[in-house]
Short mmCIF file of C-alpha atoms in Angstrom, two decimals:
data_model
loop_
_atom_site.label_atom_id
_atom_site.label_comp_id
_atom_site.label_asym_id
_atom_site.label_seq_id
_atom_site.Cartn_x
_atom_site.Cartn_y
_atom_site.Cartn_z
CA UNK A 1 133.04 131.38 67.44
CA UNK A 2 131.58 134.25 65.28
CA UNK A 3 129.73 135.81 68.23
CA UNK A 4 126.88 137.68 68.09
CA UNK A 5 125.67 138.20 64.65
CA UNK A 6 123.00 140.92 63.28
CA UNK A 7 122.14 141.76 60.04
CA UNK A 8 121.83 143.85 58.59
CA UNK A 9 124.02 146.60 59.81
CA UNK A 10 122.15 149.21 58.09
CA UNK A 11 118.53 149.41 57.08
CA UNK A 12 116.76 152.18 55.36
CA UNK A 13 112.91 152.07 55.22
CA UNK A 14 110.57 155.09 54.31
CA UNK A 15 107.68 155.79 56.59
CA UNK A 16 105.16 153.39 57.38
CA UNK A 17 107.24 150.09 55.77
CA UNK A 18 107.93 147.11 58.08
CA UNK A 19 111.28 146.49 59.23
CA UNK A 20 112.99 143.49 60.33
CA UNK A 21 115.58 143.03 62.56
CA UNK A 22 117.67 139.65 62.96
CA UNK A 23 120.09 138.52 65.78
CA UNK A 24 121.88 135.30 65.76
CA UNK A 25 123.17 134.52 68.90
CA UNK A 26 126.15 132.96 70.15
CA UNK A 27 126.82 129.53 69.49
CA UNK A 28 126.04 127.69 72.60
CA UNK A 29 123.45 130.62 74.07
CA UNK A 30 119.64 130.12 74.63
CA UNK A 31 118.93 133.50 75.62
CA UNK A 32 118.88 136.82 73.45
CA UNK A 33 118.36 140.08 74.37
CA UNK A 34 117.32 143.25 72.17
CA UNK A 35 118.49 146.99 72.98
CA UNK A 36 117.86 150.29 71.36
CA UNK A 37 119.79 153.49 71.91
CA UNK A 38 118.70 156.48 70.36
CA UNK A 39 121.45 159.27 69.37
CA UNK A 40 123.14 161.00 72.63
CA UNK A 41 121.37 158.41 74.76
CA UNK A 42 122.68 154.66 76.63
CA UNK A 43 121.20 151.56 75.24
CA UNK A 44 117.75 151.14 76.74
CA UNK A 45 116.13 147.15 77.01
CA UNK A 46 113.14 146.11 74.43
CA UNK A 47 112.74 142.69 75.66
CA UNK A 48 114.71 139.22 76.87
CA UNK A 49 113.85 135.99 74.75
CA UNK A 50 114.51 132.50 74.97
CA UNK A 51 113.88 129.97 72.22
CA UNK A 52 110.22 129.96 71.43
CA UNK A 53 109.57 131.73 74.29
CA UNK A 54 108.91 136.26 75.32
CA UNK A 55 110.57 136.01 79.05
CA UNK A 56 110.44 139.83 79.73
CA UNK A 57 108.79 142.58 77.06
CA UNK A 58 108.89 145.47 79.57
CA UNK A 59 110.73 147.10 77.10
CA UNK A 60 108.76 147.07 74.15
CA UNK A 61 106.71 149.84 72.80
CA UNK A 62 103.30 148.31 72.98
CA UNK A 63 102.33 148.58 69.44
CA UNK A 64 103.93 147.66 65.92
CA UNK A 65 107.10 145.96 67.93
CA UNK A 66 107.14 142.59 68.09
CA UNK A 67 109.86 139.95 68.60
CA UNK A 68 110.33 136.05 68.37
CA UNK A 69 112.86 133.61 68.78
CA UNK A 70 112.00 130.57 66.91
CA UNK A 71 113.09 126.68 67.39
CA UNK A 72 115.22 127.24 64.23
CA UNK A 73 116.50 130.09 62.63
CA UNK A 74 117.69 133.89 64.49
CA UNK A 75 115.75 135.97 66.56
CA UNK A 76 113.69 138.63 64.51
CA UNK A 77 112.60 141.68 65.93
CA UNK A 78 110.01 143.65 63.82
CA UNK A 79 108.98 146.97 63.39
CA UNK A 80 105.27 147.29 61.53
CA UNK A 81 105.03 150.91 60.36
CA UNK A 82 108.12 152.46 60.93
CA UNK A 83 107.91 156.36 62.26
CA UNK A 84 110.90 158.99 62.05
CA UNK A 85 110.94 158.14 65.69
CA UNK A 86 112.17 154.15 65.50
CA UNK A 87 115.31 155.65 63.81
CA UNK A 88 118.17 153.94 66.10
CA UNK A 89 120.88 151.45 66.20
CA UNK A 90 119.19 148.64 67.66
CA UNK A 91 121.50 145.91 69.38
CA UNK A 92 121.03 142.21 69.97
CA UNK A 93 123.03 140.69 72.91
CA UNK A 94 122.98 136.67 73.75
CA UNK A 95 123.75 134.78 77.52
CA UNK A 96 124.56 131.29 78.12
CA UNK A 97 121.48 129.91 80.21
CA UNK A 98 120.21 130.53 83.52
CA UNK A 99 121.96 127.19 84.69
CA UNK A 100 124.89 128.70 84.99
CA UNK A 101 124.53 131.96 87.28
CA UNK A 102 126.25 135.71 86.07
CA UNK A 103 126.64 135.09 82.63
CA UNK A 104 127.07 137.94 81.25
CA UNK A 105 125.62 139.24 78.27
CA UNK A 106 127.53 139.21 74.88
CA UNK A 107 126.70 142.21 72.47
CA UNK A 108 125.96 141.94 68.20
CA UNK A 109 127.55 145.05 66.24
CA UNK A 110 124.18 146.24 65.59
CA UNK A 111 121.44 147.43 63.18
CA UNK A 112 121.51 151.35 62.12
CA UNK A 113 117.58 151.68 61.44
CA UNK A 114 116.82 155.15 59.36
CA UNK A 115 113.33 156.13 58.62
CA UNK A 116 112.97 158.76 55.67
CA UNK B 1 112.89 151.18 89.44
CA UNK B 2 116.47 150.81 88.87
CA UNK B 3 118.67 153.78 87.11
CA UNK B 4 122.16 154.21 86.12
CA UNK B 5 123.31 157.41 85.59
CA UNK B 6 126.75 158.64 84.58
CA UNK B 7 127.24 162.23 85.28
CA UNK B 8 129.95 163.13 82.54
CA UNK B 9 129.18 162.93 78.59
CA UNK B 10 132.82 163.21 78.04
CA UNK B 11 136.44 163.20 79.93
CA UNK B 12 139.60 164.38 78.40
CA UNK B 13 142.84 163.78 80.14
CA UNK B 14 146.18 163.59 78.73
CA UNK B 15 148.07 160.53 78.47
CA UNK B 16 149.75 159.13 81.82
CA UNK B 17 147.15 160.92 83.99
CA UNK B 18 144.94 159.26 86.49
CA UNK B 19 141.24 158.27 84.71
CA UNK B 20 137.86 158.08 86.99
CA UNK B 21 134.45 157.79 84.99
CA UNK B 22 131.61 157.62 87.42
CA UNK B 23 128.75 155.61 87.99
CA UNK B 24 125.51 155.46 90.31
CA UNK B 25 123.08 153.71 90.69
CA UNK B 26 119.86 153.60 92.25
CA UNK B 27 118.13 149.79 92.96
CA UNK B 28 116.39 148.55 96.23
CA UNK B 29 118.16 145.13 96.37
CA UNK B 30 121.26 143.48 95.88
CA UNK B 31 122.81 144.50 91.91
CA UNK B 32 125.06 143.27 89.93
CA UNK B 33 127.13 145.74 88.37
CA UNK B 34 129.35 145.82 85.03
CA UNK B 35 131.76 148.01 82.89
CA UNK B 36 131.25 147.86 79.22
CA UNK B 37 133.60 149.53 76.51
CA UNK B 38 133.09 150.60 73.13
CA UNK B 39 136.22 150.83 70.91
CA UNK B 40 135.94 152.65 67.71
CA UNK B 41 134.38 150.90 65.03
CA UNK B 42 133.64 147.74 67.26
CA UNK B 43 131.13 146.27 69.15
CA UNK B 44 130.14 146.85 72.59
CA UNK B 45 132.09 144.39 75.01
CA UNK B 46 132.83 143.69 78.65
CA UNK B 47 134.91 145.24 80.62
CA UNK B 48 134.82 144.11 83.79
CA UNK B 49 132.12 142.99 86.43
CA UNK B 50 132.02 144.01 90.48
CA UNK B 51 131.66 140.36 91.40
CA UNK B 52 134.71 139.47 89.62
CA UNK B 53 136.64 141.91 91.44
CA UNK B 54 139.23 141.59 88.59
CA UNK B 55 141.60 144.42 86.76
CA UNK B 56 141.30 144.38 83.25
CA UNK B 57 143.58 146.30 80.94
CA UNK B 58 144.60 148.34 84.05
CA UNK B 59 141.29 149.37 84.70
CA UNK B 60 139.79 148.70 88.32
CA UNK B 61 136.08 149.24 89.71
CA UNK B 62 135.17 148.74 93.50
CA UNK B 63 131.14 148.22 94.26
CA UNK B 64 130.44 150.95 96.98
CA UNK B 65 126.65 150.24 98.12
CA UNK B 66 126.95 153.17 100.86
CA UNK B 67 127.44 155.46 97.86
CA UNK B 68 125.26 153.62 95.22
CA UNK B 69 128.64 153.90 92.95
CA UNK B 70 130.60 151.72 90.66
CA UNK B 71 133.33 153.90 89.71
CA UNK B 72 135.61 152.61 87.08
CA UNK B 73 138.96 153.54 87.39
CA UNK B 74 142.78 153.76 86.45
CA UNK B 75 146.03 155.29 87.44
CA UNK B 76 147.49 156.07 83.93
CA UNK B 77 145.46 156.54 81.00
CA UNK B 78 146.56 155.34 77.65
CA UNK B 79 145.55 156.83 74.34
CA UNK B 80 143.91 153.18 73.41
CA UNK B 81 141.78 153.70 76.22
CA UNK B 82 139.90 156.21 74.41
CA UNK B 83 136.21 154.63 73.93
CA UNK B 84 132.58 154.92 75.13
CA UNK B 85 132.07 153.11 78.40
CA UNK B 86 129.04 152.41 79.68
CA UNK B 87 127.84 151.36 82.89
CA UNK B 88 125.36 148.96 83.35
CA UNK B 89 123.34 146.95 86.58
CA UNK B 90 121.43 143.59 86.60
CA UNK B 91 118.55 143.18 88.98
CA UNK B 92 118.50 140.11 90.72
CA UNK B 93 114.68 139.65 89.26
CA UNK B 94 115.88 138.65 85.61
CA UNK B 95 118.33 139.00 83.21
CA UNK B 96 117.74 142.69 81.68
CA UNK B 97 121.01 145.48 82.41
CA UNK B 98 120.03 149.00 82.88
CA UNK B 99 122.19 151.49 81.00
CA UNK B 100 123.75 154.56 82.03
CA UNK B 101 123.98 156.95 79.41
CA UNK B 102 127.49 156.45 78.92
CA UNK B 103 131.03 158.56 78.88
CA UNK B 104 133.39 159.04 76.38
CA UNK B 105 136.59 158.97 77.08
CA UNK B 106 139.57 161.13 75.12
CA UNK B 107 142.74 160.35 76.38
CA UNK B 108 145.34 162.74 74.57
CA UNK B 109 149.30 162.38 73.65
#
């Protein structure tokens, strides 16, 4: 089991590009979950997905972010426009379902996001 | 609104000493609390959890809800111990964890 998977672990975009973040979970997980930290700061929650589905977007900025988690394929998280201020790592953690109760959450290595 | 907070950026202690990175936390129902660790050049992983009540690599925590604290602790530091740890809480409302800021721990020979 590969674990978590994002790629790619670094992506440069100049100002105002789009960026796209992907996140493969673990095999057997239903739920994903994406994180950004900011330098000198802890990782703060974007939103919680589940396949085809936005369970919790507290987290999200409420423009140019979005996020999906299709039937098929990773989860993509995407940055429209990108400002000097979405430079981050941002990190992609998966969770067996709810079934199950205190599963904890499994962390991807991360995406290093610079804006020039 | 829930909040982690860990007080110290960084610790330094020498090797064999006694190790205590500190957590609170501030949430109005019943959390879930965990320890994760971040090794050098790897990913984030888990540590240990306060309902598993388990030691992990030496390293103990005990859930004190009079003191909103889940300290994380051990008696004698080892230089692989040196990582970022970060606390983190679960809300019994969903699935999100709530970040402390985290501390880095130097452990030196």
């Amino acid at each position: 089991n590969a674990g978590v998977m994002q790629n790619p672990r670094h992506l440069v975009r100049r100002r105002g590009q789009e960026a796209r973040l992907r996140c493969s979970p673990m095999k057997g997980h239903s739920h994903v979950y994406w994180y950004r930290q900011l330098p000198e700061e802890g990782l703060k929650f974007m939103v919680y997905l589940q396949k085809e589905n936005i369970i919790d977007e507290s987290g999200m900025p409420k423009e140019r972010f979005s996020a999906e988690f299709p039937k098929e394929g990773p989860s993509i998280l995407r940055i429209q426009q990108v400002v000097r201020g979405d430079s981050a790592a941002y990190f992609c953690a998966s969770s067996a379902g709810q079934g199950l109760s205190n599963q904890p959450q499994h962390f991807g290595d991360g995406t290093r996001l610079s804006i020039l | 609104a829930q909040r982690v907070t860990q007080p110290e950026k960084l610790l330094s202690v020498f090797k064999g000493a006694p190790v205590e990175l500190k957590c609170n936390y501030s949430y109005s129902g019943s959390p879930e609390l965990f320890w994760y660790v971040q090794y050098s050049r790897q990913r984030l992983q888990l540590l240990l959890r306060h309902i598993s009540r388990e030691s992990i690599k030496g390293f103990t925590a005990d859930l004190n809800k009079g003191e909103t604290s889940f300290h994380l602790k051990k008696p004698f530091a080892q230089e692989e111990d040196s990582a970022m740890y970060y606390c983190a809480l679960k809300n019994n409302a969903g699935n999100m964890l709530t970040f402390g800021g985290g501390t880095r721990l130097m452990v030196k020979p």
